[in-house]
Coordinates of N, CA, C and O in Angstrom, one line a residue:
M1 N 0.8 -2.0 0.5 CA 0.1 0.2 0.4 C 1.1 1.6 0.6 O 1.6 1.6 0.3
G2 N 0.4 2.5 -0.9 CA 1.5 3.3 -0.9 C 1.2 4.0 0.2 O -0.1 4.6 1.0
N3 N 2.3 5.4 -0.1 CA 1.6 6.3 1.9 C 0.8 6.9 1.8 O -0.1 7.7 2.2
G4 N 0.6 7.4 -0.2 CA -0.2 8.4 -0.2 C -1.7 7.5 0.5 O -2.6 8.6 0.4
I5 N -2.4 6.5 0.1 CA -3.7 6.1 1.0 C -4.0 5.6 2.5 O -4.2 5.9 2.4
I6 N -2.4 5.4 2.3 CA -2.4 5.3 3.7 C -2.7 6.4 4.7 O -3.6 7.0 5.7
I7 N -2.5 8.0 4.3 CA -2.4 9.1 4.4 C -3.7 9.7 4.3 O -5.1 9.8 4.4
T8 N -3.8 9.6 3.1 CA -5.5 9.9 2.6 C -6.6 8.8 3.9 O -7.6 9.8 4.8
L9 N -6.5 7.9 3.9 CA -7.2 7.1 4.5 C -7.0 7.6 6.6 O -8.7 7.2 6.7
T10 N -5.9 7.7 6.8 CA -5.9 8.0 8.3 C -6.4 10.0 8.3 O -7.1 9.6 9.6
I11 N -6.9 10.6 6.3 CA -7.2 11.7 7.5 C -8.7 11.4 7.8 O -9.8 11.6 8.3
C12 N -9.7 10.9 6.9 CA -10.8 10.9 6.1 C -11.7 9.9 7.0 O -12.7 10.0 7.1
I13 N -11.5 8.3 7.2 CA -11.8 8.4 8.2 C -11.9 8.3 9.7 O -13.1 9.2 10.0
P14 N -11.4 9.4 10.6 CA -11.8 10.8 11.0 C -12.9 11.1 11.2 O -13.6 11.8 12.2
L15 N -12.5 12.2 9.6 CA -13.5 13.0 9.5 C -14.9 12.5 9.2 O -16.1 12.8 9.7
G16 N -14.8 11.5 8.5 CA -16.1 10.7 8.5 C -17.2 10.7 9.9 O -18.2 10.6 10.2
I17 N -16.0 10.1 11.4 CA -16.2 9.4 11.7 C -16.9 10.9 12.7 O -18.1 10.7 13.4
V18 N -16.7 12.1 12.7 CA -16.7 12.9 13.0 C -17.8 13.8 12.6 O -18.9 14.0 13.4
S19 N -18.0 13.5 11.1 CA -19.4 14.7 10.8 C -20.7 13.1 10.9 O -21.4 14.7 11.2
L20 N -19.7 11.4 11.6 CA -21.5 11.3 11.7 C -21.6 11.3 13.3 O -22.9 11.8 13.2
F21 N -20.9 12.1 13.4 CA -21.8 12.6 15.2 C -22.4 13.1 15.2 O -23.1 13.2 16.0
Y22 N -21.9 13.9 14.9 CA -22.0 15.8 14.9 C -23.6 15.1 14.4 O -24.5 16.6 14.0
Y23 N -23.4 14.7 12.5 CA -24.6 14.5 12.7 C -25.8 14.0 13.9 O -27.1 13.6 13.4
W24 N -26.1 12.8 14.1 CA -26.1 12.8 15.0 C -26.7 13.5 16.1 O -28.1 13.2 16.1
L25 N -26.1 14.0 16.4 CA -26.3 15.4 17.3 C -27.3 16.3 17.0 O -28.3 16.3 17.4
G26 N -27.5 16.7 15.4 CA -28.4 17.8 15.0 C -29.6 16.8 14.8 O -30.4 17.4 15.5
I27 N -29.8 15.2 14.8 CA -31.1 15.0 14.8 C -31.5 14.4 16.3 O -32.2 15.1 15.9
R28 N -30.8 14.2 17.5 CA -31.3 14.7 18.6 C -31.6 16.0 19.4 O -32.9 16.0 19.7
K29 N -30.6 17.1 18.4 CA -31.1 18.4 19.0 C -32.8 18.2 18.6 O -33.5 19.4 19.1
K30 N -33.0 18.3 17.2 CA -34.3 18.4 16.9 C -35.4 17.2 17.6 O -36.3 18.0 18.0
R31 N -35.3 17.0 17.5 CA -36.0 15.5 18.7 C -36.2 16.1 19.8 O -37.5 16.7 20.3
H32 N -35.3 16.5 20.7 CA -35.1 17.7 21.5 C -36.4 18.0 21.5 O -37.4 18.8 22.3
L33 N -36.1 19.6 20.3 CA -36.6 20.7 20.0 C -38.2 20.3 20.0 O -39.7 21.2 20.8
Q34 N -38.6 19.3 19.6 CA -40.0 19.0 19.2 C -40.6 18.1 20.1 O -42.0 18.2 20.3
T35 N -40.2 17.5 20.8 CA -40.4 16.9 22.2 C -40.9 17.4 23.3 O -41.8 17.5 24.7
I36 N -40.2 19.3 23.4 CA -40.4 19.4 25.0 C -41.5 19.8 25.4 O -41.8 19.5 26.3
V37 N -42.3 20.7 24.3 CA -43.4 21.4 24.3 C -44.7 20.3 25.5 O -45.0 20.0 26.7
T38 N -45.3 18.9 24.6 CA -45.9 17.6 24.7 C -45.0 17.7 25.7 O -46.1 16.2 26.5
D39 N -43.9 16.7 25.5 CA -44.0 16.0 27.3 C -44.1 16.7 28.3 O -44.1 16.4 29.9
W40 N -44.1 18.2 28.8 CA -44.4 19.7 29.4 C -45.0 19.2 30.5 O -45.6 18.9 30.7
N41 N -46.4 19.6 29.0 CA -48.1 19.3 29.5 C -48.2 17.7 29.7 O -49.3 17.8 30.9
N42 N -47.5 17.1 29.2 CA -47.8 15.6 29.5 C -47.5 15.7 31.4 O -47.3 14.8 32.4
F43 N -45.7 15.4 32.3 CA -45.7 15.5 32.6 C -46.5 16.8 33.4 O -47.2 16.1 35.1
N44 N -47.6 18.1 33.5 CA -48.0 18.6 34.4 C -49.5 17.8 34.5 O -50.3 17.8 34.9
K45 N -49.4 16.7 32.9 CA -51.2 16.0 33.4 C -50.3 14.8 34.2 O -51.8 14.8 34.7
A46 N -49.7 14.2 34.6 CA -49.1 13.0 35.6 C -49.4 13.9 37.3 O -49.5 13.5 37.6
I47 N -49.0 15.1 36.8 CA -48.7 16.3 38.4 C -50.1 15.6 38.8 O -50.9 15.6 40.4
T48 N -51.4 16.8 38.1 CA -52.5 16.9 38.4 C -53.5 16.1 38.6 O -53.8 14.9 39.5
N49 N -53.4 14.2 37.8 CA -54.1 12.7 37.9 C -53.2 12.2 38.7 O -54.1 11.4 38.6
N50 N -51.4 12.7 39.2 CA -51.4 11.6 40.4 C -50.8 10.8 40.5 O -51.3 9.3 40.6
H51 N -51.1 10.4 38.6 CA -50.2 9.3 38.1 C -48.9 9.4 37.8 O -48.0 9.9 37.4
I52 N -47.7 8.1 39.8 CA -46.3 7.7 39.5 C -46.0 7.5 38.1 O -44.6 8.5 37.4
D53 N -46.1 6.5 37.7 CA -45.2 6.4 36.0 C -45.5 7.4 35.7 O -44.1 7.3 34.9
G54 N -46.1 8.6 34.9 CA -46.4 9.1 34.3 C -45.2 10.5 34.9 O -44.2 10.9 34.1
I55 N -44.6 10.5 36.0 CA -44.8 11.4 36.3 C -43.0 11.3 36.2 O -42.1 11.7 35.9
L56 N -42.3 9.7 36.9 CA -41.2 9.3 36.9 C -40.8 9.2 34.3 O -40.1 9.1 34.5
K57 N -41.3 8.7 34.2 CA -40.7 8.3 32.5 C -41.1 10.2 32.2 O -40.7 10.3 31.8
F58 N -42.0 11.2 32.2 CA -42.3 12.6 31.6 C -41.3 13.3 32.7 O -40.6 13.8 31.7
G59 N -41.1 13.1 33.5 CA -40.2 14.2 34.2 C -38.8 14.2 33.8 O -37.4 14.6 34.4
T60 N -38.0 12.0 34.0 CA -36.5 12.2 33.4 C -36.7 12.7 31.4 O -35.7 12.9 32.0
E61 N -37.6 12.4 31.1 CA -37.2 12.6 29.7 C -37.1 14.5 30.1 O -36.6 14.5 29.0
L62 N -38.2 15.0 30.3 CA -36.9 16.1 30.5 C -36.0 16.1 31.3 O -35.4 17.9 29.8
I63 N -35.6 15.8 32.4 CA -34.8 16.2 32.8 C -33.2 16.0 31.6 O -32.3 17.1 31.6
W64 N -33.3 15.0 30.8 CA -32.6 14.2 29.4 C -32.4 16.1 28.6 O -31.8 15.4 27.4
N65 N -33.8 16.1 28.4 CA -33.8 17.4 27.6 C -33.1 18.3 27.2 O -33.2 19.3 28.2
E66 N -32.2 18.7 26.2 CA -31.4 19.7 26.1 C -31.9 21.1 25.9 O -31.1 22.4 26.3
H67 N -33.5 20.8 26.4 CA -34.0 22.0 25.5 C -34.5 22.4 27.1 O -35.4 23.6 26.9
L68 N -34.6 21.9 28.1 CA -35.1 22.7 29.2 C -34.5 24.1 29.5 O -33.4 23.7 29.9
T69 N -35.2 24.8 30.4 CA -35.0 25.6 30.8 C -34.9 25.5 32.5 O -35.5 24.8 33.4
M70 N -34.2 26.5 32.5 CA -34.1 26.3 35.0 C -35.4 27.1 35.7 O -36.0 26.8 36.0
I71 N -36.2 27.8 34.6 CA -37.3 28.4 34.9 C -38.5 27.0 34.6 O -39.5 26.1 35.8
Q72 N -38.3 26.0 34.0 CA -38.8 24.7 34.3 C -38.6 23.8 35.6 O -38.9 23.4 35.9
L73 N -37.4 23.7 35.2 CA -37.0 23.1 36.5 C -37.2 23.1 37.6 O -37.9 22.1 38.4
K74 N -37.3 24.9 37.9 CA -37.8 25.1 39.3 C -39.0 24.7 39.2 O -39.2 24.6 40.6
E75 N -40.0 24.9 38.3 CA -41.1 23.9 39.1 C -41.8 23.2 38.7 O -42.6 22.9 39.2
M76 N -40.5 22.3 37.9 CA -40.5 21.1 38.3 C -40.5 20.1 39.1 O -41.1 20.0 40.4
S77 N -39.1 21.3 40.2 CA -39.0 20.9 41.7 C -39.6 21.1 42.9 O -40.0 20.3 43.8
E78 N -40.8 22.9 42.6 CA -41.7 22.9 43.5 C -43.4 22.4 42.7 O -43.8 21.2 43.6
L79 N -43.1 21.6 42.1 CA -44.4 20.7 41.4 C -43.8 18.7 42.7 O -45.0 17.8 42.3
I80 N -42.9 18.8 42.2 CA -42.5 17.6 42.8 C -42.4 17.1 44.1 O -43.1 16.2 45.2
K81 N -41.6 18.9 44.7 CA -42.3 18.8 46.0 C -43.9 19.2 46.4 O -44.6 18.4 47.9
K82 N -45.0 19.7 46.0 CA -46.0 19.5 46.0 C -47.0 18.5 46.0 O -47.4 17.6 46.8
F83 N -46.4 17.1 45.0 CA -46.7 16.3 45.1 C -46.9 14.7 46.4 O -47.2 14.5 46.9
E84 N -45.4 15.3 46.3 CA -44.5 14.3 47.3 C -45.4 15.4 49.0 O -45.9 14.3 50.2
K85 N -45.7 15.8 49.3 CA -47.2 16.7 50.2 C -48.1 16.0 50.5 O -48.9 15.8 51.5
T86 N -49.7 15.6 49.2 CA -50.5 15.1 48.8 C -49.7 13.6 49.7 O -48.9 13.1 49.7
D87 N -50.6 12.7 49.4 CA -51.0 10.9 49.7 C -50.6 10.7 49.0 O -50.9 10.3 48.4
F88 N -49.0 10.7 48.9 CA -47.8 10.0 48.3 C -47.2 8.7 48.9 O -46.8 8.6 49.8
K89 N -48.2 7.3 47.9 CA -47.8 6.7 48.3 C -47.3 5.2 47.6 O -48.5 6.2 46.4
T90 N -46.7 5.1 46.8 CA -46.1 4.5 46.2 C -45.4 3.6 46.3 O -44.3 3.3 47.3
T91 N -44.6 2.8 44.7 CA -43.6 1.7 45.3 C -43.2 1.7 45.1 O -41.8 0.6 44.7
K92 N -43.0 2.6 43.5 CA -42.1 2.7 43.5 C -41.0 4.9 43.9 O -40.3 5.1 42.9
T93 N -41.1 3.8 44.2 CA -40.2 4.7 46.1 C -38.5 4.9 45.1 O -37.9 6.4 44.8
N94 N -38.3 4.1 44.7 CA -36.5 4.2 44.6 C -37.0 5.3 43.3 O -35.7 5.8 42.8
E95 N -37.4 5.1 42.1 CA -37.4 6.1 40.9 C -37.9 6.9 41.3 O -37.9 8.5 40.5
Y96 N -38.7 7.3 42.0 CA -39.1 9.0 42.2 C -38.1 9.6 43.2 O -37.7 10.6 42.7
K97 N -37.5 9.0 43.8 CA -36.2 9.1 44.3 C -34.6 9.5 43.6 O -34.4 10.8 43.5
E98 N -34.5 8.8 42.2 CA -33.8 9.3 41.7 C -34.6 10.1 41.0 O -33.5 11.1 40.6
L99 N -35.8 10.5 40.6 CA -36.1 11.6 39.7 C -35.9 13.1 40.6 O -35.3 14.0 40.6
K100 N -36.0 12.6 42.1 CA -35.8 13.6 42.9 C -34.0 14.4 43.1 O -34.2 16.0 42.0
L101 N -33.5 13.5 42.3 CA -32.2 13.3 42.9 C -31.8 14.3 41.2 O -30.6 14.7 41.0
L102 N -32.4 13.2 40.0 CA -31.6 14.0 38.8 C -32.4 15.8 38.9 O -31.1 16.6 38.4
I103 N -33.6 16.1 39.7 CA -33.9 18.1 39.3 C -32.6 18.0 40.6 O -32.6 19.3 39.7
Y104 N -32.0 17.7 41.3 CA -31.6 18.6 42.2 C -30.5 18.4 41.7 O -29.1 19.7 41.6
N105 N -29.5 17.8 40.6 CA -28.3 17.1 40.1 C -28.5 18.1 39.0 O -27.1 19.0 38.6
K106 N -29.0 18.3 38.2 CA -29.6 20.0 36.9 C -29.3 21.0 37.9 O -28.5 21.2 37.4
Y107 N -29.8 20.8 39.0 CA -29.5 21.8 39.3 C -29.0 22.9 39.5 O -28.2 23.5 39.7
L108 N -27.8 21.7 40.5 CA -26.6 22.0 41.3 C -25.1 22.4 40.1 O -24.5 23.2 40.1
D109 N -26.3 21.2 38.8 CA -24.7 21.8 37.3 C -25.1 23.2 36.8 O -23.7 23.2 37.1
W110 N -25.5 23.7 36.1 CA -26.6 24.6 36.1 C -25.6 25.8 36.9 O -25.6 27.1 37.1
N111 N -26.2 25.3 38.5 CA -25.3 26.5 39.8 C -24.3 26.8 40.0 O -24.0 27.8 40.9
M112 N -23.4 26.2 39.1 CA -21.9 25.9 40.0 C -21.2 27.3 39.5 O -21.0 28.0 38.0
E113 N -20.6 27.3 40.5 CA -19.0 28.6 40.3 C -18.4 28.0 39.1 O -17.3 26.9 39.6
Y114 N -18.0 28.5 38.5 CA -16.3 28.2 37.5 C -15.4 29.4 38.3 O -15.5 29.9 37.0
S115 N -14.6 28.5 38.8 CA -13.6 30.0 39.5 C -11.9 29.0 39.7 O -12.1 28.7 40.1
H116 N -11.1 29.6 38.7 CA -9.5 29.6 38.8 C -9.2 30.0 39.7 O -8.9 32.0 39.5
V117 N -8.7 29.9 40.9 CA -7.5 30.2 41.6 C -6.1 30.3 41.1 O -5.6 29.1 40.1
I118 N -5.1 31.8 40.3 CA -4.8 31.3 39.3 C -2.8 31.9 39.1 O -3.7 33.4 40.8

């Protein structure tokens, strides 16, 4: 094999992989943008209907959605706290705690101060 072919493959294969990765990220971003409104509405319906499976499903989808805003995150936290104060009895306590931790960790991540001492 000639040196020119090896150099060409060495350049083209990583560029192809990077291009596919960015294409996949673009598709994911569009899908998240399309589903944020419906997921938010479904989460609110699940809260008002005391449907724990819906709360867990749509709450988790909202947390991982990259178009979630800080206002929505704070409202999610308040809704979860209000839901917890009602007659909260479920067999899915671990999943519920996991959703609360996801909300808390997202809040901490967005409010982290990055200060570097030089």
